XYZ file of C-alpha atoms in Angstrom:
275
model
C 0.034 -0.018 0.024
C 1.206 3.644 -0.740
C 0.952 6.050 2.201
C 0.943 9.887 2.644
C -0.469 10.617 -0.779
C -0.412 14.496 -1.484
C -3.545 14.462 -3.746
C -6.721 12.280 -3.473
C -6.821 11.495 -7.154
C -3.297 10.265 -7.322
C -3.793 7.971 -4.487
C -6.843 6.468 -6.036
C -4.950 5.836 -9.200
C -2.091 4.210 -7.352
C -4.485 1.918 -5.591
C -6.002 0.830 -8.802
C -2.513 0.123 -10.195
C -1.755 -1.895 -7.174
C -4.950 -3.804 -7.451
C -4.329 -4.458 -11.239
C -0.791 -5.522 -10.545
C -2.023 -7.998 -7.769
C -4.735 -9.146 -10.099
C -2.159 -9.791 -12.813
C 0.200 -11.614 -10.406
C -2.871 -13.777 -9.359
C -3.749 -14.589 -12.941
C -0.144 -15.528 -13.659
C -0.158 -17.821 -10.657
C -3.560 -19.321 -11.874
C -2.145 -19.618 -15.478
C 0.966 -21.474 -14.017
C -1.297 -23.859 -12.123
C -3.503 -24.503 -15.141
C -0.428 -25.090 -17.331
C 1.000 -27.429 -14.645
C -2.379 -29.321 -14.463
C -2.655 -29.556 -18.100
C 0.805 -31.069 -18.387
C -0.116 -33.505 -15.678
C -3.345 -34.488 -17.436
C -1.575 -34.907 -20.801
C 1.048 -37.206 -19.040
C -1.877 -39.215 -17.577
C -3.455 -39.608 -20.987
C -0.216 -40.727 -22.549
C 0.320 -43.353 -19.710
C -3.359 -44.519 -20.083
C -2.872 -44.874 -23.949
C 0.317 -46.788 -23.489
C -1.478 -49.208 -21.101
C -4.273 -49.560 -23.470
C -1.798 -50.290 -26.324
C 0.054 -52.872 -24.237
C -3.068 -54.599 -23.228
C -4.164 -54.655 -26.826
C -0.808 -56.024 -27.889
C -0.997 -58.727 -25.187
C -4.400 -59.737 -26.352
C -3.223 -59.858 -29.978
C -0.192 -62.073 -28.825
C -2.464 -64.446 -26.982
C -4.825 -64.632 -30.041
C -1.829 -65.514 -32.142
C -0.643 -68.173 -29.811
C -4.114 -69.604 -29.773
C -4.350 -69.629 -33.551
C -0.953 -71.306 -33.759
C -1.988 -74.082 -31.182
C -5.260 -74.474 -33.154
C -3.303 -74.863 -36.450
C -1.006 -77.442 -34.906
C -3.907 -79.361 -33.612
C -5.644 -79.300 -36.948
C -2.339 -80.422 -38.645
C -2.206 -83.445 -36.307
C -5.846 -84.296 -37.002
C -5.267 -84.017 -40.729
C -2.226 -86.329 -40.461
C -4.277 -88.815 -38.388
C -7.203 -88.697 -40.883
C -4.810 -89.222 -43.936
C -3.090 -92.174 -42.134
C -6.577 -93.809 -41.510
C -7.525 -93.209 -45.066
C -4.318 -94.901 -46.217
C -4.973 -97.792 -43.940
C -8.476 -98.176 -45.304
C -7.274 -98.016 -48.882
C -4.652 -100.817 -48.003
C -7.462 -102.942 -46.486
C -9.694 -102.329 -49.528
C -6.839 -103.566 -51.766
C -6.140 -106.583 -49.627
C -9.796 -107.580 -49.549
C -10.391 -107.036 -53.308
C -9.553 -110.715 -54.073
C -12.096 -111.953 -51.592
C -14.681 -109.642 -53.017
C -14.057 -110.908 -56.616
C -14.237 -114.598 -55.410
C -17.631 -113.811 -53.601
C -18.931 -112.217 -56.903
C -18.108 -115.295 -58.862
C -19.699 -117.515 -56.222
C -22.871 -115.415 -56.387
C -23.174 -115.856 -60.112
C -23.164 -119.575 -59.632
C -25.810 -119.635 -56.845
C -29.378 -118.621 -56.349
C -28.394 -115.418 -54.618
C -28.801 -111.978 -56.306
C -25.775 -110.209 -54.929
C -22.810 -110.605 -52.597
C -24.432 -108.999 -49.600
C -27.279 -111.574 -49.702
C -24.808 -114.465 -49.862
C -22.755 -113.055 -47.061
C -25.785 -112.573 -44.907
C -26.739 -116.206 -45.519
C -23.306 -117.417 -44.507
C -23.295 -115.152 -41.489
C -26.617 -116.512 -40.508
C -25.364 -120.156 -40.799
C -22.280 -119.252 -38.669
C -24.616 -117.697 -36.146
C -26.681 -120.819 -35.829
C -23.645 -123.023 -35.653
C -22.215 -120.696 -32.854
C -25.572 -120.813 -31.128
C -25.759 -124.656 -31.245
C -22.181 -124.825 -29.963
C -23.051 -122.591 -27.014
C -26.164 -124.588 -26.260
C -24.142 -127.766 -26.372
C -21.481 -126.363 -23.940
C -24.124 -125.283 -21.587
C -25.848 -128.624 -21.708
C -22.498 -130.349 -21.045
C -21.921 -128.100 -18.068
C -25.319 -128.873 -16.776
C -24.787 -132.515 -17.128
C -21.375 -132.385 -15.355
C -23.062 -130.375 -12.520
C -25.933 -132.825 -12.173
C -23.447 -135.704 -12.233
C -21.666 -134.156 -9.248
C -24.945 -133.485 -7.453
C -26.077 -137.029 -8.066
C -22.790 -138.426 -6.608
C -23.339 -136.294 -3.444
C -27.001 -137.143 -2.872
C -26.901 -140.773 -4.211
C -27.492 -142.591 -0.915
C -29.561 -140.041 0.954
C -32.303 -138.950 -1.546
C -33.450 -141.756 -3.859
C -36.449 -139.577 -5.125
C -34.272 -136.680 -5.916
C -31.860 -138.983 -7.707
C -34.592 -140.256 -9.858
C -35.529 -136.720 -10.756
C -31.973 -135.809 -11.574
C -31.749 -138.948 -13.667
C -34.766 -137.899 -15.569
C -33.230 -134.396 -15.973
C -30.007 -135.999 -17.146
C -31.827 -138.087 -19.637
C -33.693 -135.070 -21.022
C -30.381 -133.050 -21.221
C -28.721 -136.036 -23.024
C -31.589 -136.036 -25.539
C -31.263 -132.342 -26.014
C -27.556 -132.818 -26.502
C -28.134 -135.318 -29.164
C -30.772 -133.250 -30.841
C -28.415 -130.227 -30.773
C -25.518 -132.388 -32.136
C -27.789 -133.774 -34.853
C -28.852 -130.225 -35.854
C -25.192 -129.098 -35.798
C -24.207 -132.012 -38.020
C -27.154 -131.107 -40.439
C -25.975 -127.607 -40.741
C -22.313 -128.829 -41.156
C -23.422 -131.062 -43.985
C -25.286 -128.194 -45.660
C -22.331 -125.983 -45.260
C -20.004 -128.694 -46.765
C -22.537 -129.090 -49.611
C -22.499 -125.344 -50.234
C -18.655 -125.426 -50.350
C -18.597 -128.432 -52.619
C -21.146 -126.999 -54.932
C -19.343 -123.694 -55.163
C -16.093 -125.438 -55.804
C -17.659 -127.605 -58.639
C -19.331 -124.682 -60.168
C -16.120 -122.643 -60.016
C -14.302 -125.455 -61.795
C -17.122 -125.802 -64.289
C -17.013 -122.125 -64.893
C -13.236 -122.256 -65.524
C -13.836 -124.991 -67.989
C -16.543 -123.025 -69.803
C -14.359 -120.024 -69.914
C -11.451 -122.052 -71.435
C -13.881 -123.639 -74.051
C -15.286 -120.214 -74.884
C -11.763 -118.797 -75.245
C -10.811 -121.693 -77.562
C -13.890 -121.088 -79.664
C -13.136 -117.358 -79.850
C -9.582 -117.929 -80.891
C -10.594 -120.343 -83.503
C -13.036 -117.784 -84.975
C -10.870 -114.695 -84.311
C -8.409 -115.726 -86.977
C -11.141 -115.572 -89.655
C -12.862 -112.325 -88.425
C -11.293 -108.996 -88.907
C -11.372 -106.842 -85.922
C -9.738 -103.626 -84.834
C -9.151 -104.771 -81.404
C -8.936 -108.156 -79.748
C -11.280 -109.137 -76.904
C -9.717 -109.407 -73.317
C -9.104 -113.095 -72.552
C -11.103 -112.722 -69.332
C -14.117 -111.164 -70.945
C -16.160 -114.457 -71.515
C -19.408 -112.736 -72.257
C -17.943 -110.739 -75.098
C -16.132 -113.728 -76.455
C -19.445 -115.497 -76.623
C -21.011 -112.527 -78.426
C -18.232 -112.651 -80.956
C -18.714 -116.401 -81.516
C -22.322 -115.916 -81.992
C -21.762 -113.251 -84.536
C -19.435 -115.483 -86.329
C -22.077 -118.321 -86.558
C -24.677 -115.925 -87.668
C -22.474 -114.504 -90.327
C -21.610 -118.031 -91.611
C -25.063 -119.554 -91.251
C -26.053 -118.847 -94.856
C -22.764 -120.455 -96.133
C -23.480 -123.513 -94.048
C -27.100 -123.810 -95.344
C -25.960 -123.503 -98.888
C -23.288 -126.160 -98.281
C -25.852 -128.515 -96.838
C -28.113 -127.977 -99.846
C -25.432 -128.748 -102.322
C -24.404 -131.816 -100.252
C -27.984 -133.117 -100.274
C -28.160 -132.738 -104.016
C -24.989 -134.470 -104.612
C -26.242 -137.359 -102.158
C -29.415 -137.604 -104.265
C -27.583 -137.779 -107.636
C -25.254 -140.381 -106.231
C -28.085 -142.527 -104.918
C -29.906 -142.353 -108.377
C -26.751 -143.268 -110.176
C -26.286 -146.270 -107.950
C -29.825 -147.372 -108.652
C -29.420 -147.122 -112.424
C -26.173 -149.017 -112.152
C -27.797 -151.892 -110.190
C -30.672 -152.059 -112.667
C -28.359 -152.308 -115.509
C -26.468 -155.410 -114.065
C -29.740 -157.038 -113.035
């Protein structure tokens, strides 16, 4: 504050200047505080943005690791599936010969396809297994009853009689089961023998057909020879050969008949002349 002012107006002006100076100083202090606060806030925002970027980068890194793990898992699954596929292809190749044999057997039997024949054979095997199990169970029951009879032989005559009856029934059942099993065995053996005979007959037919085809093949002009295993096509070629030469055969037969007629007439005339 300014003291002992000579003039009232001058003192008032000085007070106003002091007030303005104080206000200016206060504003400068406030501006400095505001500037400091702004710097602090900018620093806070930068730190927060850096934390967010770090969190985002960590999340992206985890996602990449998860994707790599999933890719590795899928690669292993794919390798396993390819291995299974190759194993199945090898099994199909190994079983191809059995399938061809079954197809040939089906052609010689009353069945329409391989599946029906396989089902019939599986049914026979099922019955055979069923009868074997029944026979084993019956033998086990017989042994058990024999042991029981030995234990109760002297003490329970009536029970022994009942067990004897059961034993007789079981023996009858065993004989019946055995007879059925033998019957199925004979049927199965007959099927095998029939299949073998028909397979042999089929082979002979194929060889005869091949011989006929080779005999006619030399006289027929063809662009391409028939496969030696294609019996049906060979038969078709032989049939075509016969049809093509049927007219020639008929003409030859007619000429032969005329020649025979003239010969017989000549013989009759000759005989009449000598008589």
